[in-house]
Short mmCIF file of C-alpha atoms in Angstrom, two decimals:
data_model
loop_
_atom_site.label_atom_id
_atom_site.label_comp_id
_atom_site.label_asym_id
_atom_site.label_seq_id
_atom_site.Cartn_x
_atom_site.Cartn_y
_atom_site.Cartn_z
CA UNK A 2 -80.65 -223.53 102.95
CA UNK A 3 -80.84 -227.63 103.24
CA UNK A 4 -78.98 -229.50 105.59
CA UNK A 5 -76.36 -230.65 103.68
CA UNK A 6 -75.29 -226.64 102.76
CA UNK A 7 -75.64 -226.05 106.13
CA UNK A 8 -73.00 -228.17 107.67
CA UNK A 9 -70.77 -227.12 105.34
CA UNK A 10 -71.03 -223.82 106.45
CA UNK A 11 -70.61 -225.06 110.11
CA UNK A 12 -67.68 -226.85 108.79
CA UNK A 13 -66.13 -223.61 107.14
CA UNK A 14 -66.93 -221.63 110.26
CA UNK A 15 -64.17 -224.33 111.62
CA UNK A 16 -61.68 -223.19 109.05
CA UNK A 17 -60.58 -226.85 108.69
CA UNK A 18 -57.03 -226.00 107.46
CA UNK A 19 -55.78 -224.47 110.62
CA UNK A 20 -57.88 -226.60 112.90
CA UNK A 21 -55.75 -229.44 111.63
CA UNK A 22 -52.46 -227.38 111.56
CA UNK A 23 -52.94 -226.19 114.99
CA UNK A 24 -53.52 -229.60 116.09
CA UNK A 25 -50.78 -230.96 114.43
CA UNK A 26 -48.57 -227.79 116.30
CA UNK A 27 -49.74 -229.41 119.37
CA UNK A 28 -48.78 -232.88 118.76
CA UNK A 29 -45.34 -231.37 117.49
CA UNK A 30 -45.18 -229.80 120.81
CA UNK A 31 -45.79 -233.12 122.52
CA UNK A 32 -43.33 -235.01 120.10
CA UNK A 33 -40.74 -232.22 120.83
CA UNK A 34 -40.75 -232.90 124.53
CA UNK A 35 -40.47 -236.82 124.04
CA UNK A 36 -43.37 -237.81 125.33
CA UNK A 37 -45.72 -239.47 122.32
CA UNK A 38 -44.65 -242.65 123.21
CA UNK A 39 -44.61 -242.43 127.06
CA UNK A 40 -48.24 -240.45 127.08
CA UNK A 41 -50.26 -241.17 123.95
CA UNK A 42 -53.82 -240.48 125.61
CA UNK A 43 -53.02 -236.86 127.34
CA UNK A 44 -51.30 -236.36 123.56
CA UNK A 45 -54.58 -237.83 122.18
CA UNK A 46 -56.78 -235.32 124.72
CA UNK A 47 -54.43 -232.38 123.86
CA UNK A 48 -54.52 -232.55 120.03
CA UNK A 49 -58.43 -232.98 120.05
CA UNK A 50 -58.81 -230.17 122.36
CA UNK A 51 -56.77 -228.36 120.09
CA UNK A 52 -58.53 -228.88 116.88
CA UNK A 53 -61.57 -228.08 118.91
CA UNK A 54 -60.47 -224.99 120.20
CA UNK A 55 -59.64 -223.75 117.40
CA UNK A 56 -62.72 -224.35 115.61
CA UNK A 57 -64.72 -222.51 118.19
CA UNK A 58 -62.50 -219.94 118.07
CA UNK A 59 -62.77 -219.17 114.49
CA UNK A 60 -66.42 -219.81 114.36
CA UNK A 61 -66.98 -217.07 117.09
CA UNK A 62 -64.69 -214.65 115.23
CA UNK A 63 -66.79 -215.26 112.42
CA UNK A 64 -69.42 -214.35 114.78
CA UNK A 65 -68.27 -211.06 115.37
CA UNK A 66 -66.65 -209.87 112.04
CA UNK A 67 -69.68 -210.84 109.97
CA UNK A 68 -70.23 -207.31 108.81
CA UNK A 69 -66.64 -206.94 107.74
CA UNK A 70 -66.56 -209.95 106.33
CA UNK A 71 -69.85 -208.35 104.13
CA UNK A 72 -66.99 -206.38 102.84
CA UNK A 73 -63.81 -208.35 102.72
CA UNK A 74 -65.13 -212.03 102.91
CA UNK A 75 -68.59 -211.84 101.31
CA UNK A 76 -68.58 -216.16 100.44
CA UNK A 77 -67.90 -217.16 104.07
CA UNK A 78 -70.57 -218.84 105.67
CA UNK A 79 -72.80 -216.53 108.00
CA UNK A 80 -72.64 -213.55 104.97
CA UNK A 81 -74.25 -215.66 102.38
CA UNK A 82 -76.43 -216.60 104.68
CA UNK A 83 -75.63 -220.93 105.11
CA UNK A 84 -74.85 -220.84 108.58
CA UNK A 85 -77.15 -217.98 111.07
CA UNK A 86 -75.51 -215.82 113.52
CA UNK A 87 -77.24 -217.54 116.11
CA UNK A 88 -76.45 -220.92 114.53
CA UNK A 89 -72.81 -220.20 114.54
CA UNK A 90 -72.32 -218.49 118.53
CA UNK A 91 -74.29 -221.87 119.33
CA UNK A 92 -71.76 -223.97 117.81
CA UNK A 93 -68.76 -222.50 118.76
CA UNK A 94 -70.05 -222.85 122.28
CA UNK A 95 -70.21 -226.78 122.12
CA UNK A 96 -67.12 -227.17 120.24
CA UNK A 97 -65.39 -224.83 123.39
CA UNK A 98 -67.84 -227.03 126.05
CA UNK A 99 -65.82 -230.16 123.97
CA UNK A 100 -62.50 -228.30 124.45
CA UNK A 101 -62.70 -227.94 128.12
CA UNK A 102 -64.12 -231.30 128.92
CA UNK A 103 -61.08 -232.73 127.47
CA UNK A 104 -58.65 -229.85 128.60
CA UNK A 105 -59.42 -230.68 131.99
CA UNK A 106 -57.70 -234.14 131.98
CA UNK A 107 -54.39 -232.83 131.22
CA UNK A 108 -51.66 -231.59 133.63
CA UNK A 109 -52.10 -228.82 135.42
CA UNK A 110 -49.80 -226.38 133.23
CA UNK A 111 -51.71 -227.79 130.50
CA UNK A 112 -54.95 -226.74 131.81
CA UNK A 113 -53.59 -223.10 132.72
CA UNK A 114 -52.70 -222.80 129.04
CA UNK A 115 -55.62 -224.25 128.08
CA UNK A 116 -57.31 -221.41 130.32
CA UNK A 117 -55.86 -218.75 129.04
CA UNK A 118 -56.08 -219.50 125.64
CA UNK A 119 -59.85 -220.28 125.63
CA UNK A 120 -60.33 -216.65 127.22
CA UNK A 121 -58.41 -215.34 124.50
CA UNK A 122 -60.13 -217.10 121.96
CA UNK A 123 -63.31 -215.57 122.94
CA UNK A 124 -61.84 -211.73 123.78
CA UNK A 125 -59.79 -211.84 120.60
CA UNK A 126 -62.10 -210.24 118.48
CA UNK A 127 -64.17 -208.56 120.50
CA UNK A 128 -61.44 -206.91 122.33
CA UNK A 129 -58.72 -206.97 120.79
CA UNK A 130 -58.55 -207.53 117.06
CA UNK A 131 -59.32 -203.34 116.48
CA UNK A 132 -56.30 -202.55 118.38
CA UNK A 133 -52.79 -201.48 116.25
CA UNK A 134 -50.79 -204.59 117.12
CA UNK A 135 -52.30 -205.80 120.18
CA UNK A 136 -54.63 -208.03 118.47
CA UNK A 137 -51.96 -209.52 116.08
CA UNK A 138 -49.55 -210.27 119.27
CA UNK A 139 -52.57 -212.03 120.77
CA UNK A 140 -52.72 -214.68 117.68
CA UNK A 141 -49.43 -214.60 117.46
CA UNK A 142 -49.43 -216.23 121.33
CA UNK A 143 -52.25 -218.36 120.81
CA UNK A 144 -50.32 -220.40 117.64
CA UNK A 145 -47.10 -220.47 119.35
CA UNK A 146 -48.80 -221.90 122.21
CA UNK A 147 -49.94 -224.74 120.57
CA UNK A 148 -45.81 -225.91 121.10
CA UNK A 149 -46.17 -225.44 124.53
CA UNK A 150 -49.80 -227.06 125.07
CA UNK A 151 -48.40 -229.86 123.62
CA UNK A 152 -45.34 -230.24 125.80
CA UNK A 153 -47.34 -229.45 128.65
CA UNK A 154 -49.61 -232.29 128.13
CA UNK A 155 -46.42 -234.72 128.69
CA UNK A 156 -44.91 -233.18 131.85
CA UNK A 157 -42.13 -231.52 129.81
CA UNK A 158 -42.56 -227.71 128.74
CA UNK A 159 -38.83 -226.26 128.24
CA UNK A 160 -38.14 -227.78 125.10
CA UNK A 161 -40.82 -226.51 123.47
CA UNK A 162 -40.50 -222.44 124.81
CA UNK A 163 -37.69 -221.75 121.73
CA UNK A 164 -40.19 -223.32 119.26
CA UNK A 165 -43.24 -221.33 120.91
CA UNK A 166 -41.19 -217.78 120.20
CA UNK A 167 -40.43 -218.66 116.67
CA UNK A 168 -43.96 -219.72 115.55
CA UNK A 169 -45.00 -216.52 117.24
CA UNK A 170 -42.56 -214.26 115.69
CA UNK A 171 -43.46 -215.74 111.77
CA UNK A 172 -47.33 -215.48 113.19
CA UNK A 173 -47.31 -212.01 113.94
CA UNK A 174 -45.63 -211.32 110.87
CA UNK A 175 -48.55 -213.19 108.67
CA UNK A 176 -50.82 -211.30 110.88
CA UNK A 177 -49.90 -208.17 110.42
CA UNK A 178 -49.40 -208.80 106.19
CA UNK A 179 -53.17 -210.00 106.67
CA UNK A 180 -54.26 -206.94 107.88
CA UNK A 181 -52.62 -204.41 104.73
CA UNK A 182 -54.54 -207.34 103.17
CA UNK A 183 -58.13 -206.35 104.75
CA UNK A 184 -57.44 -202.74 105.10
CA UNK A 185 -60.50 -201.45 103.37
CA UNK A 186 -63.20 -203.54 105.27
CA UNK A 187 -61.24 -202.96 108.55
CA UNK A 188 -61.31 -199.41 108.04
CA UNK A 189 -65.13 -199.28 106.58
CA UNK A 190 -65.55 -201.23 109.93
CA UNK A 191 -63.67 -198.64 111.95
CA UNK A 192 -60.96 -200.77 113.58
CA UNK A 193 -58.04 -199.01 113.97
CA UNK A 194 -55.23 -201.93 112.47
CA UNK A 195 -51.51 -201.38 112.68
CA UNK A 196 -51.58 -200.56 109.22
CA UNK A 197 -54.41 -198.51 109.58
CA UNK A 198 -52.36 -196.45 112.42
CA UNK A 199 -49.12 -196.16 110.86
CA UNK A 200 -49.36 -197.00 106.90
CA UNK A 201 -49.32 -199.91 104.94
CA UNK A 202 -45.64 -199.74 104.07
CA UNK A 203 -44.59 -199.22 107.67
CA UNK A 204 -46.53 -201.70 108.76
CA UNK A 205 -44.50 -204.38 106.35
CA UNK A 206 -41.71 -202.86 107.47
CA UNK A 207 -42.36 -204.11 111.00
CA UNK A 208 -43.36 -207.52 109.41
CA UNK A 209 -39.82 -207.96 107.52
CA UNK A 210 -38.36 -207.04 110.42
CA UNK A 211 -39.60 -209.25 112.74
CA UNK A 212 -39.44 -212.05 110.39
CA UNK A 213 -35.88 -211.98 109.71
CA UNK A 214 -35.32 -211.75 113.52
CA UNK A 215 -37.21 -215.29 113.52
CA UNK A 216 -34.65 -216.52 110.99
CA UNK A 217 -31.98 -215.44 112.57
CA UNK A 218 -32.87 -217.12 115.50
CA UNK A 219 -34.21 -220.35 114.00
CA UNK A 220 -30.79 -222.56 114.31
CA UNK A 221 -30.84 -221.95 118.09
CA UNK A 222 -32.99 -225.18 118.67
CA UNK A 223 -29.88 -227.24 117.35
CA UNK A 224 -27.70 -224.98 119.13
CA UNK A 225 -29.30 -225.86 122.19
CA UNK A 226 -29.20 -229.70 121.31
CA UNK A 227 -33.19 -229.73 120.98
CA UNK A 228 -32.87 -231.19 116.93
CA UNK A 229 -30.60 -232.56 115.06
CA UNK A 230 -28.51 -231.39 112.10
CA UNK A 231 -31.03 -232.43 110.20
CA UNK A 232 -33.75 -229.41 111.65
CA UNK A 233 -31.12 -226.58 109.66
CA UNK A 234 -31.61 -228.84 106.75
CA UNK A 235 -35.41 -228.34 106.15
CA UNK A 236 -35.20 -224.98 107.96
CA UNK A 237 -33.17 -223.34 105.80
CA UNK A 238 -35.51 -223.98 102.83
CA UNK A 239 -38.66 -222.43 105.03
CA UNK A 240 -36.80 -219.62 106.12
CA UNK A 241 -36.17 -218.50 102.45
CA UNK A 242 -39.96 -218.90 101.58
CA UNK A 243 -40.32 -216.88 104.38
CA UNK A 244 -38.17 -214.18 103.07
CA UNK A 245 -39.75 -214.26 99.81
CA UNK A 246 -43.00 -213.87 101.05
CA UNK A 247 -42.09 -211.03 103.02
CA UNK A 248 -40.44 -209.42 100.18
CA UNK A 249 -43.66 -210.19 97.79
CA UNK A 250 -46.02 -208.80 100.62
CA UNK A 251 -44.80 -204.79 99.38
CA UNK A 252 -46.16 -206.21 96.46
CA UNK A 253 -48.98 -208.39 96.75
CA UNK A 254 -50.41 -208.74 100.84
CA UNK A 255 -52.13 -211.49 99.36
CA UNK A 256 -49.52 -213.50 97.66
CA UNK A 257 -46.95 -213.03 100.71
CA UNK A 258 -49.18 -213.97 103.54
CA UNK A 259 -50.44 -217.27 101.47
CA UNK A 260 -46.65 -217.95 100.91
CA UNK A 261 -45.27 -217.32 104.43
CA UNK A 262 -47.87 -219.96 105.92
CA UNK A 263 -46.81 -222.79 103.16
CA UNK A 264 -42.98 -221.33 105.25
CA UNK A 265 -44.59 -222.15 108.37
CA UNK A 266 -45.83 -225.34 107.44
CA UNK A 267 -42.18 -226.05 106.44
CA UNK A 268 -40.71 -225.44 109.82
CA UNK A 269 -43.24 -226.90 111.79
CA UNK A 270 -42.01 -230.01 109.19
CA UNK A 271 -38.22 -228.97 110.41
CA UNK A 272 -38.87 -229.57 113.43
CA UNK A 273 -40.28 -232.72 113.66
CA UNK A 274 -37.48 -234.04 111.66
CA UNK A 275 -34.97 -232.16 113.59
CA UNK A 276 -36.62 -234.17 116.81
CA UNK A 277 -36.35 -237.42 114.51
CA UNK A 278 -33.07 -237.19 113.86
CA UNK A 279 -32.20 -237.25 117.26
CA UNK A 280 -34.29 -240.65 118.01
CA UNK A 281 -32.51 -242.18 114.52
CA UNK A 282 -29.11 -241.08 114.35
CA UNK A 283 -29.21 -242.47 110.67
CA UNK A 284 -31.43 -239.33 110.06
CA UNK A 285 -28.76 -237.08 110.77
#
């Protein structure tokens, strides 16, 4: 492998996508609370230690599932061989080491979340991933808590708790469509899924379910004065994406869960507007 294929793989190992949507959850979180103007450097620290986070996370899961991912993900990095096993535990330990350092300049509920979510990071797939539900609930924490991290980092975490429960709830939902989508390596592997332990049908049922109890609850951050008319606006439009991917997951797993995250993407969108529109009343 030459250098240049390798640090691709190392940048793949990142998965570059969600490093930058999780960071951008974090700022969102920050933005929420008010405080991007008033704190710009703990947002600054936050966001990076985000992106960072997150990279190291998904490198070390890569870590661990590289014999499933022989099966389901043969083209990712450390099964084709650009990136070695050792290479990638060693760089998802100085991404985490970059994490920390910057973790640590935050407030202290910051750094508590920060804490936690670093531990999970590293226990997720080791520990948890194999169990029926447990290890989707555990994602499904550590992208809601982005929102909160964020806030955190400004001094100001209650706005951001109704946010952190709705990104959960649509997580766990992708989470659990992702794994009917992986079924056969996570079996071959022996993990014991939710869809492994109950079905693949019942298991999307659960997913609808708790989806459309995350759109039924997704006006109550206008309700509760946190956005602006303008938030039910662009949420409306996510939260029927939503629906349709969950609908096209009894279908296609594959098609649903790639829809429901462009959804996500939307309503992280709502509610940054839904914040903006209370800072420009012309927005609303």
């Amino acid at each position: 492998m030459t250098v240049g294929e390798t640090g691709r793989g190392l940048l793949e190992l990142t998965r570059p996508v969600n490093v930058i949507a999780a960071s951008a959850l974090t700022f969102i979180g920050a933005f929420v609370a008010g405080g991007v103007a008033e704190e710009p450097l703990a947002v600054a620290a936050a966001v990076a230690a985000t992106g960072l986070a997150v990279g190291a996370g998904n490198a070390i899961n890569d870590y661990f599932d590289r014999e499933i991912d022989r099966i389901n993900q043969p083209g990712r990095a450390i099964p084709r061989g650009a990136v070695s096993p050792r290479g990638a535990l060693a760089f998802s330990g100085l991404l985490f080491a970059g994490a920390v350092a910057l973790a640590v300049t935050l407030p202290a509920t910051a750094i508590a979340i920060a804490g936690v979510n670093l531990l999970a990071l590293v226990a997720y797939t080791e520990f948890f991933k194999g169990l029926p539900g447990l290890g989707n609930a555990l994602v499904a924490y550590l992208v809601g808590s982005t929102f909160l991290f964020g806030a955190a980092a400004v001094g100001e975490i209650a706005p951001a708790v109704v946010l952190f429960v709705l990104a959960a709830i649509a997580t766990l939902t992708r989470e659990i469509i992702k794994d009917v989508e992986d079924i056969e390596g996570d079996r071959e592997e022996g993990l014991n899924t939710l869809p492994i332990a109950i079905g693949e049908r019942k298991a999307l049922i659960v997913a609808a379910v708790l989806l459309v109890v995350a759109v039924v609850a997704s006006p109550i951050p206008f309700l509760r004065g946190y956005f602006g008319v303008a938030y039910l606006l662009v949420v409306a439009p996510a939260d029927a994406v939503m629906l349709l991917a969950a609908y096209e997951s009894f279908a296609n797993p594959t098609i649903g869960q790639s829809r429901l995250k462009y959804g996500m993407f939307l309503a992280a969108l709502a509610f940054i507007v839904g914040r903006a529109a209370l800072e420009v009343p012309l927005l609303v």
